[in-house]
Coordinates of C-alpha atoms and ligand atoms in Angstrom, one line a residue:
X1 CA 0.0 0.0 0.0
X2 CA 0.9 3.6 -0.8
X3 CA 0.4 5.1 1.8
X4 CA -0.6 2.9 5.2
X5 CA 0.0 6.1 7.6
X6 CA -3.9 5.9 8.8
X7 CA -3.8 1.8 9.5
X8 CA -0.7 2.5 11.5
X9 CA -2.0 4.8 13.9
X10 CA -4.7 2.5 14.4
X11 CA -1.8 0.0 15.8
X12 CA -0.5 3.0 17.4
X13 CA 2.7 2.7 15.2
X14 CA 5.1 5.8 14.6
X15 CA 4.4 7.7 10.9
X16 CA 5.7 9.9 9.4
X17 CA 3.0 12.0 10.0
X18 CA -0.3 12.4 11.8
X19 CA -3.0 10.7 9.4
X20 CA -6.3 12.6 8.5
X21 CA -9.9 11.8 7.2
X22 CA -12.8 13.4 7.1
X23 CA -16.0 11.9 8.1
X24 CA -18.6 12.2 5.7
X25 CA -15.7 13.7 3.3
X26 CA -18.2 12.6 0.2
X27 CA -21.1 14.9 0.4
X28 CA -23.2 17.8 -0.5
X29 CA -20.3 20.5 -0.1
X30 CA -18.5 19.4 -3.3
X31 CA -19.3 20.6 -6.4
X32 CA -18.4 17.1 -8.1
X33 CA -21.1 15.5 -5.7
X34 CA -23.9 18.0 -6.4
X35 CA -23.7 17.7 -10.2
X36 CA -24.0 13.7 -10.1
X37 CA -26.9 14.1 -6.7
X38 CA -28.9 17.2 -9.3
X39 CA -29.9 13.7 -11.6
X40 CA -30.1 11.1 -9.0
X41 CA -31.8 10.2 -5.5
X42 CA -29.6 9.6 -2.8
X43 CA -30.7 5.7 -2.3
X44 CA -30.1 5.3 -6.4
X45 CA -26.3 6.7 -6.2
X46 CA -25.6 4.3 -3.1
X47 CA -27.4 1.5 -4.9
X48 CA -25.4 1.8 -8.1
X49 CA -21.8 1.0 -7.7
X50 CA -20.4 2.7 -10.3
X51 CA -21.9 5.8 -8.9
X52 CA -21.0 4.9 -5.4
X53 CA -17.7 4.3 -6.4
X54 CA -17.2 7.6 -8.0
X55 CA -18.7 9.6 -5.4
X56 CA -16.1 7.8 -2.8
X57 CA -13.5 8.9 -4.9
X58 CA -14.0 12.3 -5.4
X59 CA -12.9 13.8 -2.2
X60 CA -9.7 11.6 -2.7
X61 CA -8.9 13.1 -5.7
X62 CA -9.6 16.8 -4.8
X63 CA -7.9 16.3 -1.2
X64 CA -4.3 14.7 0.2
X65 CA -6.8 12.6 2.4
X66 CA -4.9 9.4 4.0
X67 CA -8.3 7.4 3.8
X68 CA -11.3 6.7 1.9
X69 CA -14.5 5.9 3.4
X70 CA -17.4 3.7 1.0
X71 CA -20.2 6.1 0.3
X72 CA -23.7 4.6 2.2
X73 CA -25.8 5.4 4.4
X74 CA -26.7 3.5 8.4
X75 CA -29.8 2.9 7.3
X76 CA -29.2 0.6 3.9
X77 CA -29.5 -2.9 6.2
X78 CA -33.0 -1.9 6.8
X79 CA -34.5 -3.1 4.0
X80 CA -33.4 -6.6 4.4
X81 CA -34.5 -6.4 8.0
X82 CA -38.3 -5.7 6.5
X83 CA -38.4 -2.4 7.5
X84 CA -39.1 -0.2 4.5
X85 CA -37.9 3.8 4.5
X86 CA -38.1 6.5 1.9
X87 CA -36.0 9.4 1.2
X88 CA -38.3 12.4 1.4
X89 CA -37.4 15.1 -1.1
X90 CA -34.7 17.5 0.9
X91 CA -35.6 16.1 4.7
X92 CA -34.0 13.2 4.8
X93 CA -35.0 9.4 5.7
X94 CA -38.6 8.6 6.6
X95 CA -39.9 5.0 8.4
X96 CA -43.8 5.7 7.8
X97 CA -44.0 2.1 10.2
X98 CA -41.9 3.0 12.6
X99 CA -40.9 -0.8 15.2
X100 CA -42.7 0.3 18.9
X101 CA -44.1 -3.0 19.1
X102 CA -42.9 -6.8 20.5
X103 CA -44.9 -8.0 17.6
X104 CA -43.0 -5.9 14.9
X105 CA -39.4 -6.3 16.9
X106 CA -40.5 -10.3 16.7
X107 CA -40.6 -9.7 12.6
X108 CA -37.5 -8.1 12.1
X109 CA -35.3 -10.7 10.2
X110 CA -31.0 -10.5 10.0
X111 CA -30.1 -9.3 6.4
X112 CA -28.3 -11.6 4.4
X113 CA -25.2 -9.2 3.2
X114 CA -25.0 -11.0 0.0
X115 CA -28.6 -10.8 -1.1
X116 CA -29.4 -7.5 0.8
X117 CA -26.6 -5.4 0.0
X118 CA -25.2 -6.7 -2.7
X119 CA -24.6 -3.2 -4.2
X120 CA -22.6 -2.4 -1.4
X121 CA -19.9 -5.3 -1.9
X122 CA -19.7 -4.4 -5.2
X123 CA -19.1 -0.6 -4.6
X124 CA -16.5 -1.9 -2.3
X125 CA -14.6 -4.4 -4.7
X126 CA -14.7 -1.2 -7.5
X127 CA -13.5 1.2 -4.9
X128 CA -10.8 -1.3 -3.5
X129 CA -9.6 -1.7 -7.6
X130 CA -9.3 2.3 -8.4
X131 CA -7.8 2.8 -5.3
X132 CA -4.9 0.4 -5.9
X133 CA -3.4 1.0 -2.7
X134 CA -3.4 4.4 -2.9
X135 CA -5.2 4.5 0.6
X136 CA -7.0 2.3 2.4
X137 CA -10.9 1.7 2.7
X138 CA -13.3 2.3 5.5
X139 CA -16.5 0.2 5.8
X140 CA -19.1 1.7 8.1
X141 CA -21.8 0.5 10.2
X142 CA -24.4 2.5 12.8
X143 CA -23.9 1.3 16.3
X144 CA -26.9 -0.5 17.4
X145 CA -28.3 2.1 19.6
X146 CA -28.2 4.2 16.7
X147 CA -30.1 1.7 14.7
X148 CA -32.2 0.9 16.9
X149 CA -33.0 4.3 17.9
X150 CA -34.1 5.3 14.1
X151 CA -35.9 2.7 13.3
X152 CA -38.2 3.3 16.4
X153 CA -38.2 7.2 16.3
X154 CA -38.6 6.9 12.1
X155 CA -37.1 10.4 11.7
X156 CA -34.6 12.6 13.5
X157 CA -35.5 13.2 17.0
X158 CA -34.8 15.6 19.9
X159 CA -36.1 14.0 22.8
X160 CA -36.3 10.2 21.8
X161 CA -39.5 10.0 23.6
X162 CA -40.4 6.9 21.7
X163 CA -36.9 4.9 22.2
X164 CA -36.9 5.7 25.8
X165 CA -40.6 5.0 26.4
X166 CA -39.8 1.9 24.7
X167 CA -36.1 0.9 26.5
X168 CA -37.5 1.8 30.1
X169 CA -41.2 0.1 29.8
X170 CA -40.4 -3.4 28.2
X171 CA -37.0 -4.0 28.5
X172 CA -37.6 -7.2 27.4
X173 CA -38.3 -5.9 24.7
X174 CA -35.8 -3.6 24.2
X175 CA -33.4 -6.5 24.7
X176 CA -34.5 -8.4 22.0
X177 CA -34.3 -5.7 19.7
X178 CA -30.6 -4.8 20.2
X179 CA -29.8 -8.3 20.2
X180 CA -31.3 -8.8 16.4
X181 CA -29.8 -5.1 15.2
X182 CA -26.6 -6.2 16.9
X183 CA -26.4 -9.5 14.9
X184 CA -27.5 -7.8 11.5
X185 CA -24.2 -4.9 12.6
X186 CA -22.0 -8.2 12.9
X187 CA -22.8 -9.7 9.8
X188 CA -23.0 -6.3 7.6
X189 CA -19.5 -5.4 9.3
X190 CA -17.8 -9.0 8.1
X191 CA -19.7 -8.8 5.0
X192 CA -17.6 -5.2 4.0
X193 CA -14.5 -6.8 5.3
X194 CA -14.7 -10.6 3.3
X195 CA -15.0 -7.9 0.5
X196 CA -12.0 -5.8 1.4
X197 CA -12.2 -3.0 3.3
X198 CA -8.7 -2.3 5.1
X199 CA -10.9 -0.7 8.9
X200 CA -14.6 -0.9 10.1
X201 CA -16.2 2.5 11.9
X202 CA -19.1 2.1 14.5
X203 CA -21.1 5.5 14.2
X204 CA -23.0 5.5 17.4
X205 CA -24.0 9.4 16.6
X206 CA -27.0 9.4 19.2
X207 CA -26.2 7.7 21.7
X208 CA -25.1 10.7 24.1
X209 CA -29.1 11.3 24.6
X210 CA -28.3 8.5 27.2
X211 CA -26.4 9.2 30.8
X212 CA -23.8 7.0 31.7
X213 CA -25.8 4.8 33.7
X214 CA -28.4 4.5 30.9
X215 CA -25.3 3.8 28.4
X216 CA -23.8 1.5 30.7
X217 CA -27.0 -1.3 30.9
X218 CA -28.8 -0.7 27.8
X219 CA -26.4 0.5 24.5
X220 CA -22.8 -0.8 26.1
X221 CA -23.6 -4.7 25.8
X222 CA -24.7 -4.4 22.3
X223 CA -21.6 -2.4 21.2
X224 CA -19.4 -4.8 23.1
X225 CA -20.7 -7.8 21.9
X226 CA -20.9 -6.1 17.8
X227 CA -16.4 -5.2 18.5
X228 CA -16.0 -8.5 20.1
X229 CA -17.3 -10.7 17.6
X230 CA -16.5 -8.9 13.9
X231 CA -12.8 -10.4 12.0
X232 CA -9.8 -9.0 13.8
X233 CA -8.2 -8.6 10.5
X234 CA -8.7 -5.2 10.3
X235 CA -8.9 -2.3 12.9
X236 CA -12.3 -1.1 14.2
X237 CA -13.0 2.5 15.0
X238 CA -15.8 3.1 18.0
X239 CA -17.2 6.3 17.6
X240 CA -20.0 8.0 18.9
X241 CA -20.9 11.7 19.7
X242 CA -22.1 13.8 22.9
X243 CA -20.2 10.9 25.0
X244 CA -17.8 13.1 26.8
X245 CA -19.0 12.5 30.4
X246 CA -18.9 8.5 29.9
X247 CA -15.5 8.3 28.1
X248 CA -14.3 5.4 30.3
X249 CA -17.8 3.5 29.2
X250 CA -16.9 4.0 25.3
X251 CA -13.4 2.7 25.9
X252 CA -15.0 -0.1 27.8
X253 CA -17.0 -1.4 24.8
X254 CA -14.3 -1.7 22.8
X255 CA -12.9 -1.2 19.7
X256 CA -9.1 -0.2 18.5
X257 CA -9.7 3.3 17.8
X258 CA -11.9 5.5 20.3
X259 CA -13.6 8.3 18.0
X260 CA -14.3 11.4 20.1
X261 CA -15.9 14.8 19.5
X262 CA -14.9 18.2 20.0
X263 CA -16.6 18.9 23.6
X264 CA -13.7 17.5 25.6
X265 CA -10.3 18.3 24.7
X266 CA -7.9 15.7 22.9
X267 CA -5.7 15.3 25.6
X268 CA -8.6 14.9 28.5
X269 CA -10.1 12.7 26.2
X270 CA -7.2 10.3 25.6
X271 CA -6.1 10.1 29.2
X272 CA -9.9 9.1 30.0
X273 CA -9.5 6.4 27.7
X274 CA -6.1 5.4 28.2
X275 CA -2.8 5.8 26.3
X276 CA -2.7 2.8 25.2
X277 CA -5.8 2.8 22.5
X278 CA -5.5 4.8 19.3
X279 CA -8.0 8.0 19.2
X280 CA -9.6 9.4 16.0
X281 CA -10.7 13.4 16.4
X282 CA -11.8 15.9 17.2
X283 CA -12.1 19.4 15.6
X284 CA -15.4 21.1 15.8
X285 CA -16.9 20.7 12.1
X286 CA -18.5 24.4 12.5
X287 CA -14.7 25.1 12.6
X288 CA -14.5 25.0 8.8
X289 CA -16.5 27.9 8.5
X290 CA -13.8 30.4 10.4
X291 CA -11.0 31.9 8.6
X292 CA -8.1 29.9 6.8
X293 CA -5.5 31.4 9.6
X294 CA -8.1 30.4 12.6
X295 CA -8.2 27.0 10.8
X296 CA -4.9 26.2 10.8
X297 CA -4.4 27.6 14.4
X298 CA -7.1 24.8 15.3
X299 CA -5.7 22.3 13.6
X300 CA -2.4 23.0 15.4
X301 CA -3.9 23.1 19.0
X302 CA -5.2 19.8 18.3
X303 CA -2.3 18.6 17.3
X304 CA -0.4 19.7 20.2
X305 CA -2.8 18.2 22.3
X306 CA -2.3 15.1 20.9
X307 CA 1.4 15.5 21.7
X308 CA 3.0 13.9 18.6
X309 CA 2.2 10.3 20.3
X310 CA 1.4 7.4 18.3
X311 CA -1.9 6.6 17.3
X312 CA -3.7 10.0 16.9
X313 CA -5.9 10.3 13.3
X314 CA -7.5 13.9 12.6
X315 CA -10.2 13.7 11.8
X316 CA -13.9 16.2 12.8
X317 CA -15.9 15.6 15.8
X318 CA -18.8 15.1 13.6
X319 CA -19.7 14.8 10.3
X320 CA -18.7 18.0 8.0
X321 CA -21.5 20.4 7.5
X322 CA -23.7 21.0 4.3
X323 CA -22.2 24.4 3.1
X324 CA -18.6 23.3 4.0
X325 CA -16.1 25.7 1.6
X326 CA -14.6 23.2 -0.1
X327 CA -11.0 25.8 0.2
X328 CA -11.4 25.3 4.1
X329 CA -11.0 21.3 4.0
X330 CA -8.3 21.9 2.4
X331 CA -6.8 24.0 4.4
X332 CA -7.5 21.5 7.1
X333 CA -5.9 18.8 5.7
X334 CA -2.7 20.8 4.2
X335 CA -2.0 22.0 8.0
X336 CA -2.4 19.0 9.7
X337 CA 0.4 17.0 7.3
X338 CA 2.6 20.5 7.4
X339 CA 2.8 20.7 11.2
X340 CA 2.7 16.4 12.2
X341 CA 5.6 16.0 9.7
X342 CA 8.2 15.0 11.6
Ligands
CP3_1 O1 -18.4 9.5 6.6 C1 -19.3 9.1 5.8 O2 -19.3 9.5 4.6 C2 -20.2 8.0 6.2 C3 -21.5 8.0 5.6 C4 -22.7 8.4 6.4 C5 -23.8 9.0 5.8 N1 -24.7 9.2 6.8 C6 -24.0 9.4 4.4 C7 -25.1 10.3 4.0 C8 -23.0 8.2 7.7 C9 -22.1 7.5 8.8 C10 -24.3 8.7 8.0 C11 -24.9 8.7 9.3 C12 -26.3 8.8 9.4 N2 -27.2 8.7 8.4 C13 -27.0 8.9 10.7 C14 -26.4 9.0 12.0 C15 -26.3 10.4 12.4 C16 -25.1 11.1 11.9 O3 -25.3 12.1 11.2 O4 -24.0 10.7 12.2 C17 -28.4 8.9 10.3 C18 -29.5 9.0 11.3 C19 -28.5 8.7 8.9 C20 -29.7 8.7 8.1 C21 -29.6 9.8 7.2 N3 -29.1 9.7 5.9 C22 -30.2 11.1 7.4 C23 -30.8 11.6 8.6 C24 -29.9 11.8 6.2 C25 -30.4 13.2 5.9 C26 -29.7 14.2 6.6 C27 -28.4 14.4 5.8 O5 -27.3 14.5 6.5 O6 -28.4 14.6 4.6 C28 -29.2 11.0 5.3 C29 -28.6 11.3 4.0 C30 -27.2 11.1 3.8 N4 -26.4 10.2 4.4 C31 -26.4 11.9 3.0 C32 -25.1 11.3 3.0 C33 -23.9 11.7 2.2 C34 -26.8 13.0 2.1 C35 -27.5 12.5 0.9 C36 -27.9 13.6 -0.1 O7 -29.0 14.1 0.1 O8 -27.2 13.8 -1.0

C-alpha cells in the first residue's frame, strides 16, 4: 500500500505524519457530488456502484486525504431487516412504520449481506480496484443504539421519547431488539471486510441522549458484543458523539480506535481512555467555516494536544457540514500534514 500512515496509527505505530480523514468527506459540499446528486436520488447513487464508487473517490482526488470511506448510508441494512424507509425530497430518511411493538421487533429478520446489500460489496470491490493501494478503505456500520433508535423514532429526533418510552417500559423488549440489530451490525461489518475493506467505523451518533448509567445497561452490551465478535483482520473505530461525560464507558465497549468529539479536549479525552488505545478526532466541524488562519491555528492546538504520540488520526468531531467551503477542508488537511511532519 501507498500510503498505510492511517492503519498505522490504528496500531499506534510511529508515521511519518499524523494521518487525516474526514467523516462524511463525500457529500453535499462538493461541487463534483452535487452535479451527479442534481440527476439522481440519494438511495439510487448508493445503490449503483459505479456511482458509489465515483462519489467515494471524489474527495480523494480533490484532497491529500490518507483514507477513503465507502459512500452509504446507516440505514441501507434496513430493507433486508423488512423495515421499509423512503428518502423524502430535501428532509432526509422517513420510516412511515416505525418498530414500537414486540410483535413488529418479533418480525425483524438479520439481512443476508450477499442478497441485501449486494450493491454495497460491489461498490466496495470497484472502490478497492481504483484505489490500488493508494489509501486504504473504511467500511461503516451505525452502532446499534443508533439503529435501533431510528428505526423506532422513524425520523430525526430531539427528545427520543419513543426509544426511551420503549427501552424503560419493556425492557424485554428492548433486549431483544438490540440483540437482532446487533447481529444484523456483525454480519454487515464481516460482510464489508470478506469484501475488502482495510478498517470498520461504528457511528453511534445518538447515543449521548443516554447518561452513563443508561449507556452502561442498555447501548454498552450491544456495542461490546458487535467489537467483540466482527474479524480481527482489520482495525475497528468506535465512535460516537455527545459521549464526553462517559469516556471510560466508550473505551470499555471496545474497539481499536476510540472516535471522540470536540466537547472534551484531545488530551482529556485520551487520558480518560487510556494511552494505550488509538484515538480518532476531534475538531469542531462548525470550525470550517472560520478563517483559513483560525483553521490552521485549530488544527495545530489539536495537534499539540495530541502530543505527537502514536496513534492520533485527525479527523472532525462530527460529520462535515452542508455548506462546507470546499478551500477550508483543504486547508484543514494541508495543515495537519505541514505541522505532524516529523
Ligand atoms: O463518513 C461518511 O461519509 C459516512 C456516511 C454516512 C452518511 N450518513 C452518508 C449520507 C454516515 C455515517 C451517515 C450517518 C447517518 N445517516 C446517521 C447517524 C447520524 C449522523 O449524522 O452521524 C443517520 C441517522 C443517517 C440517516 C440519514 N441519511 C439522514 C438523517 C440523512 C439526511 C440528513 C443528511 O445529512 O443529509 C441521510 C442522508 C445522507 N447520508 C447523505 C449522506 C452523504 C446526504 C445525501 C444527499 O442528500 O445527497
Amino acid at each position: 500500500m501507498a500510503n498505510d500512515t492511517f492503519l498505522r496509527a490504528c496500531r499506534r505505530e510511529s508515521t511519518a505524519y499524523t494521518p487525516v480523514w474526514l467523516m462524511r468527506q463525500a457529500g453535499r459540499y462538493m461541487k463534483e457530488y452535487m452535479a451527479i446528486r442534481e440527476k439522481r436520488s440519494f438511495l439510487e447513487m448508493c445503490k449503483t456502484p459505479e456511482i458509489a464508487c465515483e462519489v467515494t473517490l471524489q474527495p480523494i482526488k480533490a484532497f491529500d486525504l490518507d483514507a477513503a470511506i465507502i459512500f452509504a448510508d446507516i440505514l441501507l441494512p434496513l430493507e433486508g431487516m423488512g423495515i421499509g424507509f423512503e428518502f423524502t425530497k430535501n428532509e432526509g430518511p422517513l420510516i412511515r412504520n416505525p418498530v414500537r411493538e414486540r410483535g413488529h421487533i418479533d418480525a425483524i429478520k438479520v439481512i443476508k449481506p450477499e442478497e441485501d446489500v449486494p450493491y454495497l460489496l460491489d461498490a466496495i470491490k470497484m472502490v478497492k480496484a481504483e484505489l490500488n493501494g493508494k489509501v486504504p478503505l473504511i467500511g461503516f456500520s451505525g452502532a446499534p443504539f443508533t439503529l435501533a433508535s431510528y428505526i423506532i423514532e422513524g425520523e430525526g429526533s430531539r427528545n427520543y421519547v419513543h426509544t426511551k418510552k420503549l427501552m424503560y417500559g419493556d425492557p424485554g423488549a428492548w433486549k431483544v431488539l438490540m440483540d437482532k440489530i446487533s447481529d444484523v451490525v456483525i454480519v454487515y461489518l464481516n460482510a464489508q471486510i470478506d469484501a475488502g475493506v482495510q478498517a470498520v467505523q461504528l457511528f453511534d451518533s445518538w447515543v449521548g441522549c443516554l447518561g452513563p448509567d443508561d449507556y452502561r445497561e442498555y447501548a454498552l452490551p450491544y456495542t461490546k458484543r458487535v467489537l467483540s465478535s466482527i474479524k480481527k483482520s482489520v482495525p475497528a473505530i468506535n465512535f460516537s458523539a455527545n459521549t464526553g461525560t462517559y469516556l471510560d464507558l466508550i473505551r470499555e465497549a471496545g474497539g481499536d480506535v476510540v472516535g471522540v468529539d470536540w466537547r472534551r479536549r484531545l488530551d482529556d479525552a485520551w487520558m480518560t481512555i487510556g494511552h494505550d488505545i488509538a484515538i480518532q478526532g476531534n475538531l469542531d466541524p462548525a470550525a470550517l467555516f472560520a478563517p483559513p488562519a483560525e483553521i490552521r491555528k485549530r488544527a495545530r492546538e489539536i495537534l499539540e494536544t495530541a502530543g505527537g504520540r502514536p496513534g492520533h488520526i485527525f479527523n472532525l468531531g462530527h460529520g462535515i457540514i452542508v455548506g462546507t467551503p470546499v478551500d477550508s477542508v483543504r486547508v484543514l488537511i494541508d495543515s495537519v500534514h505541514e505541522f505532524s511532519r516529523k
